[in-house]
Structures are given as structure tokens and as C-alpha cells.
mmCIF file of C-alpha atoms in Angstrom:
data_model
loop_
_atom_site.group_PDB
_atom_site.id
_atom_site.type_symbol
_atom_site.label_atom_id
_atom_site.label_comp_id
_atom_site.label_asym_id
_atom_site.label_seq_id
_atom_site.Cartn_x
_atom_site.Cartn_y
_atom_site.Cartn_z
ATOM 1 C CA MET A 1 -62.460 -65.681 97.744
ATOM 2 C CA GLY A 2 -64.652 -66.212 100.819
ATOM 3 C CA LYS A 3 -62.013 -68.254 102.689
ATOM 4 C CA SER A 4 -59.332 -65.689 101.913
ATOM 5 C CA TYR A 5 -61.558 -62.875 103.209
ATOM 6 C CA THR A 6 -62.354 -64.783 106.406
ATOM 7 C CA THR A 7 -58.653 -65.479 106.996
ATOM 8 C CA LYS A 8 -57.813 -61.793 106.555
ATOM 9 C CA CYS A 9 -60.547 -60.814 109.019
ATOM 10 C CA LYS A 10 -59.226 -63.268 111.614
ATOM 11 C CA THR A 11 -55.700 -61.911 111.124
ATOM 12 C CA LEU A 12 -56.962 -58.337 111.482
ATOM 13 C CA LYS A 13 -58.821 -59.246 114.671
ATOM 14 C CA LYS A 14 -55.661 -60.821 116.125
ATOM 15 C CA ASP A 15 -53.549 -57.779 115.198
ATOM 16 C CA LEU A 16 -56.064 -55.348 116.683
ATOM 17 C CA SER A 17 -56.349 -57.396 119.862
ATOM 18 C CA SER A 18 -52.544 -57.387 120.239
ATOM 19 C CA ALA A 19 -52.386 -53.628 119.629
ATOM 20 C CA PHE A 20 -55.116 -52.947 122.188
ATOM 21 C CA SER A 21 -53.279 -55.105 124.736
ATOM 22 C CA GLN A 22 -49.947 -53.299 124.185
ATOM 23 C CA LEU A 23 -51.670 -49.950 124.639
ATOM 24 C CA GLY A 24 -53.313 -51.125 127.840
ATOM 25 C CA TRP A 25 -56.751 -50.890 126.282
ATOM 26 C CA ASN A 26 -58.003 -54.252 127.518
ATOM 27 C CA ASN A 27 -61.209 -52.563 128.667
ATOM 28 C CA HIS A 28 -61.853 -51.605 125.032
ATOM 29 C CA ARG A 29 -62.435 -55.216 124.010
ATOM 30 C CA SER A 30 -66.083 -54.374 123.333
ATOM 31 C CA ILE A 31 -64.937 -51.850 120.703
ATOM 32 C CA LEU A 32 -62.878 -54.536 118.985
ATOM 33 C CA ILE A 33 -65.809 -56.949 118.995
ATOM 34 C CA GLU A 34 -68.079 -54.293 117.472
ATOM 35 C CA ILE A 35 -65.519 -53.377 114.793
ATOM 36 C CA MET A 36 -64.963 -56.984 113.739
ATOM 37 C CA SER A 37 -68.674 -57.766 113.828
ATOM 38 C CA ILE A 38 -69.586 -55.149 111.216
ATOM 39 C CA ILE A 39 -66.581 -56.104 109.042
ATOM 40 C CA THR A 40 -67.505 -59.779 108.878
ATOM 41 C CA LYS A 41 -71.294 -59.556 108.665
ATOM 42 C CA ALA A 42 -74.225 -57.160 108.417
ATOM 43 C CA THR A 43 -76.183 -56.116 111.494
ATOM 44 C CA TYR A 44 -79.375 -57.770 110.218
ATOM 45 C CA ASN A 45 -80.328 -60.256 107.481
ATOM 46 C CA HIS A 46 -83.316 -61.327 105.356
ATOM 47 C CA THR A 47 -85.245 -62.530 108.380
ATOM 48 C CA ASP A 48 -85.411 -58.937 109.605
ATOM 49 C CA VAL A 49 -87.401 -57.769 106.563
ATOM 50 C CA GLU A 50 -91.120 -58.422 106.185
ATOM 51 C CA ILE A 51 -92.507 -58.260 102.628
ATOM 52 C CA ILE A 52 -96.094 -57.066 102.765
ATOM 53 C CA SER A 53 -96.806 -57.188 99.021
ATOM 54 C CA SER A 54 -95.100 -57.103 95.629
ATOM 55 C CA GLU A 55 -96.525 -56.299 92.191
ATOM 56 C CA ASN A 56 -94.908 -56.263 88.749
ATOM 57 C CA ILE A 57 -95.852 -52.941 87.162
ATOM 58 C CA TYR A 58 -93.577 -52.838 84.092
ATOM 59 C CA LYS A 59 -91.567 -55.252 81.955
ATOM 60 C CA GLY A 60 -89.315 -54.039 79.151
ATOM 61 C CA PHE A 61 -85.563 -53.565 78.849
ATOM 62 C CA VAL A 62 -85.753 -53.475 82.655
ATOM 63 C CA GLN A 63 -88.481 -54.681 85.020
ATOM 64 C CA VAL A 64 -90.135 -52.581 87.693
ATOM 65 C CA GLU A 65 -91.749 -54.068 90.768
ATOM 66 C CA LYS A 66 -93.715 -52.195 93.413
ATOM 67 C CA VAL A 67 -92.803 -53.569 96.834
ATOM 68 C CA GLU A 68 -94.320 -52.828 100.217
ATOM 69 C CA PHE A 69 -92.256 -53.907 103.220
ATOM 70 C CA ARG A 70 -91.022 -53.049 106.675
ATOM 71 C CA HIS A 71 -87.709 -53.789 108.363
ATOM 72 C CA ARG A 72 -86.031 -53.853 111.753
ATOM 73 C CA LEU A 73 -84.745 -50.615 113.264
ATOM 74 C CA PHE A 74 -81.184 -50.417 114.587
ATOM 75 C CA ASN A 75 -80.813 -51.165 118.297
ATOM 76 C CA GLN A 76 -84.529 -51.874 118.615
ATOM 77 C CA LYS A 77 -86.927 -54.775 118.316
ATOM 78 C CA ASP A 78 -89.422 -52.541 116.546
ATOM 79 C CA TYR A 79 -89.985 -52.383 112.799
ATOM 80 C CA THR A 80 -90.458 -49.397 110.518
ATOM 81 C CA PRO A 81 -93.922 -48.439 109.321
ATOM 82 C CA VAL A 82 -94.838 -49.992 105.952
ATOM 83 C CA ILE A 83 -92.592 -48.546 103.214
ATOM 84 C CA SER A 84 -93.489 -48.521 99.517
ATOM 85 C CA ARG A 85 -90.722 -48.562 96.893
ATOM 86 C CA GLU A 86 -90.269 -49.259 93.174
ATOM 87 C CA LEU A 87 -87.583 -51.901 92.632
ATOM 88 C CA ILE A 88 -85.843 -51.927 89.247
ATOM 89 C CA GLY A 89 -84.953 -55.441 88.170
ATOM 90 C CA ARG A 90 -81.892 -56.016 85.973
ATOM 91 C CA LYS A 91 -79.877 -59.097 85.059
ATOM 92 C CA GLU A 92 -76.475 -59.644 86.597
ATOM 93 C CA ALA A 93 -73.660 -58.028 84.636
ATOM 94 C CA ALA A 94 -69.904 -58.420 84.359
ATOM 95 C CA GLY A 95 -67.142 -56.161 83.110
ATOM 96 C CA ALA A 96 -63.396 -56.350 82.575
ATOM 97 C CA LEU A 97 -60.536 -53.914 82.232
ATOM 98 C CA LEU A 98 -58.192 -55.130 79.486
ATOM 99 C CA TYR A 99 -54.539 -54.232 79.958
ATOM 100 C CA ASP A 100 -51.217 -55.083 78.327
ATOM 101 C CA ASP A 101 -48.092 -54.866 80.484
ATOM 102 C CA GLN A 102 -45.838 -55.466 77.492
ATOM 103 C CA GLN A 103 -47.156 -52.469 75.588
ATOM 104 C CA GLN A 104 -47.950 -50.573 78.810
ATOM 105 C CA LYS A 105 -51.426 -49.819 77.528
ATOM 106 C CA PHE A 106 -55.036 -50.476 78.525
ATOM 107 C CA ALA A 107 -58.354 -50.466 76.696
ATOM 108 C CA LEU A 108 -61.535 -48.507 77.294
ATOM 109 C CA ILE A 109 -64.654 -48.318 75.173
ATOM 110 C CA GLU A 110 -66.893 -45.373 74.366
ATOM 111 C CA GLN A 111 -70.600 -45.645 73.634
ATOM 112 C CA PHE A 112 -73.895 -43.803 73.987
ATOM 113 C CA ARG A 113 -75.732 -44.410 77.288
ATOM 114 C CA VAL A 114 -79.365 -43.402 77.743
ATOM 115 C CA GLY A 115 -78.802 -43.136 81.491
ATOM 116 C CA ALA A 116 -76.412 -40.256 80.781
ATOM 117 C CA LEU A 117 -78.830 -38.579 78.376
ATOM 118 C CA ASN A 118 -78.853 -35.381 80.442
ATOM 119 C CA ASP A 119 -75.160 -35.429 81.336
ATOM 120 C CA GLN A 120 -73.785 -31.898 81.129
ATOM 121 C CA ASP A 121 -70.761 -33.049 79.116
ATOM 122 C CA SER A 122 -71.890 -35.941 76.931
ATOM 123 C CA PRO A 123 -74.067 -39.078 76.972
ATOM 124 C CA TRP A 124 -71.170 -40.900 75.260
ATOM 125 C CA GLN A 125 -69.403 -42.534 78.178
ATOM 126 C CA LEU A 126 -65.926 -44.004 78.668
ATOM 127 C CA GLU A 127 -66.293 -47.484 80.123
ATOM 128 C CA ILE A 128 -64.702 -50.867 80.573
ATOM 129 C CA ILE A 129 -65.974 -53.717 78.422
ATOM 130 C CA ALA A 130 -69.117 -55.143 80.016
ATOM 131 C CA GLY A 131 -72.395 -56.919 79.389
ATOM 132 C CA VAL A 132 -75.227 -58.842 81.010
ATOM 133 C CA LEU A 133 -74.999 -62.546 81.781
ATOM 134 C CA ASP A 134 -76.768 -64.625 79.150
ATOM 135 C CA GLY A 135 -79.016 -67.246 80.749
ATOM 136 C CA ASP A 136 -77.101 -69.266 83.324
ATOM 137 C CA GLU A 137 -73.606 -68.443 82.032
ATOM 138 C CA SER A 138 -70.921 -67.549 84.561
ATOM 139 C CA PRO A 139 -69.501 -64.037 84.877
ATOM 140 C CA GLU A 140 -66.180 -65.311 83.481
ATOM 141 C CA THR A 141 -67.875 -66.774 80.393
ATOM 142 C CA CYS A 142 -69.791 -63.541 79.915
ATOM 143 C CA ILE A 143 -66.583 -61.492 80.048
ATOM 144 C CA ILE A 144 -64.767 -63.700 77.546
ATOM 145 C CA ARG A 145 -67.698 -63.348 75.120
ATOM 146 C CA GLU A 146 -68.087 -59.600 75.608
ATOM 147 C CA CYS A 147 -64.379 -58.924 75.113
ATOM 148 C CA GLN A 148 -64.503 -60.689 71.769
ATOM 149 C CA GLU A 149 -67.622 -58.765 70.698
ATOM 150 C CA GLU A 150 -66.563 -55.317 71.906
ATOM 151 C CA SER A 151 -62.816 -55.324 71.246
ATOM 152 C CA GLY A 152 -61.881 -58.372 69.174
ATOM 153 C CA CYS A 153 -59.528 -59.386 72.005
ATOM 154 C CA VAL A 154 -59.245 -62.946 73.245
ATOM 155 C CA ILE A 155 -58.831 -63.448 77.004
ATOM 156 C CA ASN A 156 -58.424 -66.729 78.846
ATOM 157 C CA ASP A 157 -58.024 -66.012 82.539
ATOM 158 C CA PRO A 158 -59.970 -62.977 83.820
ATOM 159 C CA GLN A 159 -59.076 -62.072 87.415
ATOM 160 C CA HIS A 160 -61.950 -61.258 89.765
ATOM 161 C CA LEU A 161 -61.652 -57.901 91.557
ATOM 162 C CA PHE A 162 -65.028 -57.054 93.130
ATOM 163 C CA THR A 163 -68.700 -57.977 93.093
ATOM 164 C CA PHE A 164 -71.080 -55.194 94.091
ATOM 165 C CA TYR A 165 -74.467 -53.482 93.696
ATOM 166 C CA PRO A 166 -73.987 -50.394 91.460
ATOM 167 C CA SER A 167 -77.194 -48.747 92.701
ATOM 168 C CA ALA A 168 -78.749 -50.685 95.585
ATOM 169 C CA GLY A 169 -81.025 -47.789 96.501
ATOM 170 C CA ALA A 170 -83.425 -48.754 93.713
ATOM 171 C CA CYS A 171 -81.952 -51.541 91.552
ATOM 172 C CA ASN A 172 -81.123 -55.215 92.222
ATOM 173 C CA GLU A 173 -78.412 -55.485 89.555
ATOM 174 C CA ILE A 174 -75.197 -57.218 90.663
ATOM 175 C CA PHE A 175 -71.982 -56.315 88.864
ATOM 176 C CA HIS A 176 -68.901 -58.564 88.698
ATOM 177 C CA LEU A 177 -65.691 -56.620 88.014
ATOM 178 C CA TYR A 178 -62.612 -58.266 86.495
ATOM 179 C CA SER A 179 -59.224 -57.417 85.061
ATOM 180 C CA ALA A 180 -57.701 -59.330 82.165
ATOM 181 C CA GLU A 181 -54.197 -59.148 80.764
ATOM 182 C CA THR A 182 -54.129 -59.656 77.015
ATOM 183 C CA GLN A 183 -52.343 -58.599 73.845
ATOM 184 C CA LEU A 184 -54.035 -55.373 72.818
ATOM 185 C CA PRO A 185 -54.196 -54.183 69.224
ATOM 186 C CA GLU A 186 -51.960 -51.245 68.298
ATOM 187 C CA GLN A 187 -54.992 -49.072 67.652
ATOM 188 C CA GLY A 188 -58.693 -49.080 68.398
ATOM 189 C CA GLY A 189 -61.662 -49.613 66.125
ATOM 190 C CA ILE A 190 -65.440 -49.853 65.901
ATOM 191 C CA PHE A 191 -67.101 -52.888 67.475
ATOM 192 C CA GLY A 192 -70.419 -54.154 68.812
ATOM 193 C CA VAL A 193 -73.244 -56.489 67.828
ATOM 194 C CA GLU A 194 -75.285 -54.657 65.214
ATOM 195 C CA GLY A 195 -78.448 -56.612 65.953
ATOM 196 C CA GLU A 196 -78.285 -55.394 69.575
ATOM 197 C CA GLY A 197 -78.007 -51.731 68.570
ATOM 198 C CA GLU A 198 -74.374 -51.516 69.685
ATOM 199 C CA ASN A 199 -71.986 -48.949 68.244
ATOM 200 C CA ILE A 200 -68.767 -49.081 70.272
ATOM 201 C CA GLN A 201 -65.474 -47.240 69.836
ATOM 202 C CA LEU A 202 -62.441 -49.040 71.270
ATOM 203 C CA HIS A 203 -59.681 -46.771 72.627
ATOM 204 C CA ILE A 204 -56.141 -47.957 73.383
ATOM 205 C CA ILE A 205 -54.577 -45.738 76.041
ATOM 206 C CA GLU A 206 -51.053 -45.436 77.477
ATOM 207 C CA TYR A 207 -50.430 -46.373 81.117
ATOM 208 C CA THR A 208 -49.058 -42.856 81.661
ATOM 209 C CA ALA A 209 -52.587 -41.457 81.236
ATOM 210 C CA VAL A 210 -54.119 -43.385 84.155
ATOM 211 C CA GLU A 211 -53.446 -40.860 86.909
ATOM 212 C CA SER A 212 -54.628 -37.814 84.947
ATOM 213 C CA LEU A 213 -57.708 -39.712 83.758
ATOM 214 C CA LEU A 214 -58.644 -40.601 87.336
ATOM 215 C CA LYS A 215 -58.280 -36.954 88.355
ATOM 216 C CA SER A 216 -60.362 -35.687 85.441
ATOM 217 C CA THR A 217 -64.155 -35.470 85.202
ATOM 218 C CA ARG A 218 -64.243 -37.669 82.088
ATOM 219 C CA LEU A 219 -65.019 -40.858 84.021
ATOM 220 C CA ARG A 220 -68.655 -40.953 85.122
ATOM 221 C CA ASN A 221 -69.428 -44.551 86.129
ATOM 222 C CA ALA A 222 -68.277 -46.640 89.074
ATOM 223 C CA PRO A 223 -66.876 -49.777 87.340
ATOM 224 C CA VAL A 224 -64.372 -47.856 85.186
ATOM 225 C CA ILE A 225 -63.236 -45.724 88.142
ATOM 226 C CA MET A 226 -62.769 -48.798 90.336
ATOM 227 C CA ALA A 227 -60.973 -50.653 87.541
ATOM 228 C CA LEU A 228 -58.550 -47.809 86.841
ATOM 229 C CA GLN A 229 -57.839 -47.378 90.548
ATOM 230 C CA TRP A 230 -56.896 -51.063 90.554
ATOM 231 C CA LEU A 231 -54.731 -50.562 87.439
ATOM 232 C CA TYR A 232 -52.986 -47.578 89.033
ATOM 233 C CA GLN A 233 -52.030 -49.785 91.989
ATOM 234 C CA HIS A 234 -50.977 -52.550 89.582
ATOM 235 C CA ILE A 235 -48.494 -50.310 87.777
ATOM 236 C CA LYS A 236 -47.609 -48.100 90.742
ATOM 237 C CA GLY A 237 -44.218 -49.713 91.252
ATOM 238 C CA ARG A 238 -43.187 -49.153 87.659
ATOM 239 C CA SER A 239 -40.957 -46.111 88.054
ATOM 240 C CA ASN A 240 -40.486 -45.829 84.313
ATOM 241 C CA VAL A 241 -44.240 -45.418 83.863
ATOM 242 C CA LEU A 242 -45.604 -43.283 86.685
ATOM 243 C CA GLY A 243 -42.492 -42.034 88.445
ATOM 244 C CA VAL A 244 -43.553 -43.646 91.737
ATOM 245 C CA ARG A 245 -40.884 -45.295 93.889
ATOM 246 C CA HIS A 246 -41.128 -49.052 94.423
ATOM 247 C CA ASP A 247 -41.129 -48.632 98.213
ATOM 248 C CA GLU A 248 -43.860 -45.975 98.269
ATOM 249 C CA SER A 249 -46.987 -47.085 100.116
#
């Protein structure tokens, strides 16, 4: 993944440099350097943050740590004044969108989420299958286990899409997003590990519903929106499904 990304960045830099040259913008080389710099790496790194103190103030389903720190300011050698923040600690998590090209269907789950307790529509959210990593297991192993628990589906080769921070403003959770082609059941059902308080409804949905679902307000969390945007691109060339021409960009 890393090598592929680096190769793409180098290719992009070469293409931009060629375009600038053809346009006679050789004096804009500094712009190109700045663009490529922020694409390939952040402006600062860990050495530009000074931790003044940290204190664990709560440990339950999540952990909360009070952190005092200061960090470098952009375009300056100075640091910020001391900042105090509560950092929510959560285990890494992984999720997968299950889809079936043969049946032209995909799977979503529905379950109660306390984080959506005050949602104006409903705290029962439509999601992809997901769960936290158990111990030192890999994201792929986690996904294979969770798919079995939450849908009864067996997957063997989940494809990595993205790894990201869902809410970096206050939480250190890292989420690994995957897609997985599998043979879906003809209809959904009720799943979940009873001892973990899970009560999960599996929904099997036609490919033709993807576009309208993305345009609706029913989806309220980032992983499912990102996953369905990926699925829309995956099936975009299927004229018999979405009515989109194969040559449409």
C-alpha cells in the first residue's frame, strides 16, 4: 500500500512538472514543490509536540486521559501556549462492506448506538459490519470474525480500502475499512453475540438502491458512507444496474 502510494505521488509530480513546463510556468516550480510536499507528508511530526503532562481520569468502555501539551505554530519557530484537552482512548476497529456481484446485492446491519441517542430520526443506525480488534489480532482477522458473528457470512479475502481516524479531534481510535465479496443469503436475519449485548438486524439490499441511499439522510456514520461510495464506483460501469455508461468518468 505504501509503495503504491509513493509511486502514484512520484507519477503525479512528474505529470504536474510536465504540465507546468508546457504552460511556460517554470517559475511556478515552488508551487509544485509545496503541493507535492503536503501530499506526501505532514508539515510537522511528533517531535513538534511537547507533552507537558498526562493523567488517566476515567476507565470504562472507553478511557479518558487529560493531556496538557503545546505544539509548533505554522510558519513559525514558536509554540502555542499550554493547551489542555481530554483524549478519549478506544481500541483500533475494522469494518467491511459485504457485497455479492452475482446477486447484485450488498449487506448492511442495523443496531442501536448510544452515540446516536439524541439523533432526531433514530438511534438505530445503518452500518457496515464492524468491531474492535481483539488483543493483537490483525484487522483482516477481526473482519473475518465479525462477519461470521454479525451476518453468518464467511469471507476469505477482504480488500483494504482506507485506514483513518473517525474523530481525531478528541479520540485516538483508528478505523480500518474493507470490502469483501461473498455469497450473501437471500434474506437478512438477527445476529450478534448475546453475551456482548448485541442485537443486530442484517439487511440485504439491491445494488439499485445505492445511489438513492447515498443521497438520503438515512446514513449517519462515516464508514458506511465511504463504503457505499466505493461500491457505487465499483458497480458504476454496470449499465444494467445503475444506467451509467461504461465510458462515463
